[in-house]
Amino acid sequence: GTKRLFVLNSGNMLGIPLEAVPDSANGTSALMIDTFTISYAPSCAILVELANRSDRYRFPKHTLAFIGDPLNRKRERTLPFSRVVARRMEAHFPQSVVKLLDNSATEYSFYGEIEKGEFKDVAYVHFDTHGRSDPWDSSKWFLSLTPPTEPVAMPLLHPECRRIIDDRLTFDEILPLVLPCRLVILNA
């Protein structure tokens, strides 16, 4: 599972010590710092630039999965610069494997790509969506994705585990995923 978090704080997240937030996914009274190594960066672009400048922090040039520009419940686009971010990220990762935008930026598509094995060679996963955070309860955090046109149930990761797919990818849903990537960016 995920052991290291890079946090790109902005807006309401500025100044929130993520380390002190209870880790509700753990099922104990542990704090996030008890479970994760947490690092902060002002932006993904700066993180990539620093990685390219120093051999100590050099990341291999692997592939990117970009999930962004989701439609809202009225089927409208509300993140006009998400596609610009996607194009700029692709310039750093010419072998982009997975790109889920607009109608395909759904929870169903995200899990479907994982199940098909599309994430097995992905080193970086970048979410560029709206979201919500709660400084006191990580179980209330989520990323907003394109809602399904109708309720969908699908088996996930284990055939006996079924869940309803909606327009929210929660923090508690992200953490148990086994993604063989080096970095997951939650830009919400």
Tab-separated table of C-alpha atoms in Angstrom, residues 18-164:
chain	number	residue	atom	x	y	z
A	18	LEU	CA	-1.520	16.731	7.702
A	19	GLU	CA	0.711	14.776	10.074
A	20	ALA	CA	-1.680	15.494	12.973
A	21	VAL	CA	-4.851	14.330	11.178
A	22	PRO	CA	-6.256	11.009	12.469
A	23	ASP	CA	-5.763	8.129	10.030
A	24	SER	CA	-9.345	6.844	9.942
A	25	ALA	CA	-8.491	4.134	7.387
A	26	ASN	CA	-6.165	2.526	9.923
A	27	GLY	CA	-9.013	1.739	12.348
A	28	THR	CA	-6.961	2.885	15.332
A	29	SER	CA	-6.223	6.185	17.031
A	30	ALA	CA	-3.053	6.533	14.925
A	31	LEU	CA	-2.220	9.809	13.269
A	32	MET	CA	-1.242	10.154	9.616
A	33	ILE	CA	2.409	10.610	10.641
A	34	ASP	CA	2.291	7.177	12.325
A	35	THR	CA	1.387	5.562	8.995
A	36	PHE	CA	3.006	7.689	6.273
A	37	THR	CA	6.134	9.595	5.392
A	38	ILE	CA	4.715	13.011	4.480
A	39	SER	CA	6.532	15.552	2.318
A	40	TYR	CA	5.372	18.966	1.103
A	41	ALA	CA	6.010	20.665	-2.234
A	42	PRO	CA	4.658	23.960	-3.616
A	43	SER	CA	3.712	22.354	-6.953
A	44	CYS	CA	4.203	19.240	-9.055
A	45	ALA	CA	6.185	21.251	-11.607
A	46	ILE	CA	8.714	22.266	-8.940
A	47	LEU	CA	8.906	18.700	-7.647
A	48	VAL	CA	9.698	17.431	-11.159
A	49	GLU	CA	12.198	20.265	-11.738
A	50	LEU	CA	14.042	19.459	-8.510
A	51	ALA	CA	14.079	15.775	-9.423
A	52	ASN	CA	15.642	16.635	-12.792
A	53	ARG	CA	18.339	18.867	-11.239
A	54	SER	CA	19.839	16.482	-8.734
A	55	ASP	CA	21.100	12.918	-9.095
A	56	ARG	CA	20.179	12.403	-5.443
A	57	TYR	CA	16.516	12.963	-6.254
A	58	ARG	CA	16.503	11.665	-9.811
A	59	PHE	CA	13.358	9.755	-10.688
A	60	PRO	CA	13.422	7.408	-13.661
A	61	LYS	CA	11.541	8.733	-16.677
A	62	HIS	CA	8.615	6.353	-16.609
A	63	THR	CA	5.016	6.798	-17.519
A	64	LEU	CA	2.207	8.981	-16.250
A	65	ALA	CA	-1.472	8.404	-15.523
A	66	PHE	CA	-3.488	11.631	-15.576
A	67	ILE	CA	-7.050	11.762	-14.254
A	68	GLY	CA	-8.618	15.189	-14.618
A	69	ASP	CA	-11.121	17.641	-16.048
A	70	PRO	CA	-14.117	15.691	-14.736
A	71	LEU	CA	-17.650	16.783	-15.559
A	72	ASN	CA	-19.912	17.913	-12.725
A	73	ARG	CA	-23.391	16.530	-12.035
A	74	LYS	CA	-24.848	18.895	-14.659
A	75	ARG	CA	-22.360	17.354	-17.166
A	76	GLU	CA	-20.421	20.649	-17.382
A	77	ARG	CA	-16.653	21.117	-17.421
A	78	THR	CA	-15.517	23.198	-14.438
A	79	LEU	CA	-11.725	22.894	-14.615
A	80	PRO	CA	-10.766	24.626	-17.878
A	81	PHE	CA	-7.014	24.504	-17.186
A	82	SER	CA	-6.932	20.804	-16.351
A	83	ARG	CA	-6.250	19.951	-20.012
A	84	VAL	CA	-3.387	22.469	-20.048
A	85	VAL	CA	-1.913	20.739	-16.995
A	86	ALA	CA	-2.326	17.362	-18.741
A	87	ARG	CA	-0.472	18.593	-21.854
A	88	ARG	CA	2.339	20.095	-19.776
A	89	MET	CA	2.688	16.922	-17.714
A	90	GLU	CA	2.814	14.821	-20.893
A	91	ALA	CA	5.768	16.916	-22.103
A	92	HIS	CA	7.749	15.519	-19.139
A	93	PHE	CA	6.442	11.980	-19.647
A	94	PRO	CA	6.359	11.172	-23.372
A	95	GLN	CA	5.216	7.596	-22.715
A	96	SER	CA	1.910	8.555	-21.086
A	97	VAL	CA	-0.028	5.328	-20.582
A	98	VAL	CA	-3.362	6.365	-19.105
A	99	LYS	CA	-5.302	9.604	-19.550
A	100	LEU	CA	-8.835	9.836	-18.180
A	101	LEU	CA	-10.503	13.174	-19.036
A	102	ASP	CA	-14.091	14.468	-19.284
A	103	ASN	CA	-16.562	11.568	-19.535
A	104	SER	CA	-13.812	9.022	-18.912
A	105	ALA	CA	-12.645	10.681	-15.650
A	106	THR	CA	-14.923	8.382	-13.659
A	107	GLU	CA	-14.367	6.132	-10.678
A	108	TYR	CA	-15.528	3.203	-12.836
A	109	SER	CA	-12.897	3.959	-15.519
A	110	PHE	CA	-10.168	4.462	-12.904
A	111	TYR	CA	-10.815	1.077	-11.268
A	112	GLY	CA	-11.296	-0.516	-14.687
A	113	GLU	CA	-7.841	0.635	-15.824
A	114	ILE	CA	-6.338	-0.798	-12.620
A	115	GLU	CA	-8.114	-4.124	-13.154
A	116	LYS	CA	-6.893	-4.284	-16.797
A	117	GLY	CA	-3.311	-3.798	-15.583
A	118	GLU	CA	-2.870	-0.386	-17.216
A	119	PHE	CA	-1.276	0.996	-14.047
A	120	LYS	CA	1.394	-1.715	-13.704
A	121	ASP	CA	4.071	0.364	-15.461
A	122	VAL	CA	2.923	3.789	-14.281
A	123	ALA	CA	5.401	5.634	-12.068
A	124	TYR	CA	3.318	8.792	-11.510
A	125	VAL	CA	-0.433	9.186	-11.014
A	126	HIS	CA	-1.773	12.744	-11.154
A	127	PHE	CA	-5.350	13.620	-10.162
A	128	ASP	CA	-6.423	17.126	-11.252
A	129	THR	CA	-9.974	17.429	-9.937
A	130	HIS	CA	-12.131	19.248	-7.438
A	131	GLY	CA	-12.198	17.798	-3.958
A	132	ARG	CA	-12.999	18.261	-0.308
A	133	SER	CA	-10.875	17.994	2.778
A	134	ASP	CA	-11.584	17.943	6.497
A	135	PRO	CA	-8.668	18.820	8.783
A	136	TRP	CA	-10.060	16.617	11.563
A	137	ASP	CA	-11.300	13.549	9.715
A	138	SER	CA	-9.567	12.015	6.694
A	139	SER	CA	-12.611	9.788	6.056
A	140	LYS	CA	-14.423	12.903	4.761
A	141	TRP	CA	-11.777	13.693	2.123
A	142	PHE	CA	-12.612	12.982	-1.502
A	143	LEU	CA	-11.766	13.808	-5.102
A	144	SER	CA	-14.711	14.696	-7.351
A	145	LEU	CA	-14.865	12.683	-10.548
A	146	THR	CA	-17.363	12.552	-13.404
A	147	PRO	CA	-20.561	11.005	-12.037
A	148	PRO	CA	-21.879	7.851	-13.683
A	149	THR	CA	-24.952	8.330	-15.837
A	150	GLU	CA	-26.594	5.568	-13.794
A	151	PRO	CA	-25.586	3.690	-10.630
A	152	VAL	CA	-22.986	1.029	-11.356
A	153	ALA	CA	-21.839	-1.842	-9.178
A	154	MET	CA	-18.626	-3.627	-10.040
A	155	PRO	CA	-16.330	-6.128	-8.336
A	156	LEU	CA	-13.115	-4.480	-7.207
A	157	LEU	CA	-9.769	-6.101	-6.476
A	158	HIS	CA	-11.483	-9.111	-4.821
A	159	PRO	CA	-14.453	-10.857	-6.472
A	160	GLU	CA	-16.326	-11.046	-3.153
A	161	CYS	CA	-15.981	-7.282	-2.581
A	162	ARG	CA	-18.659	-5.216	-4.339
A	163	ARG	CA	-19.250	-1.519	-3.972
A	164	ILE	CA	-21.307	1.210	-5.566
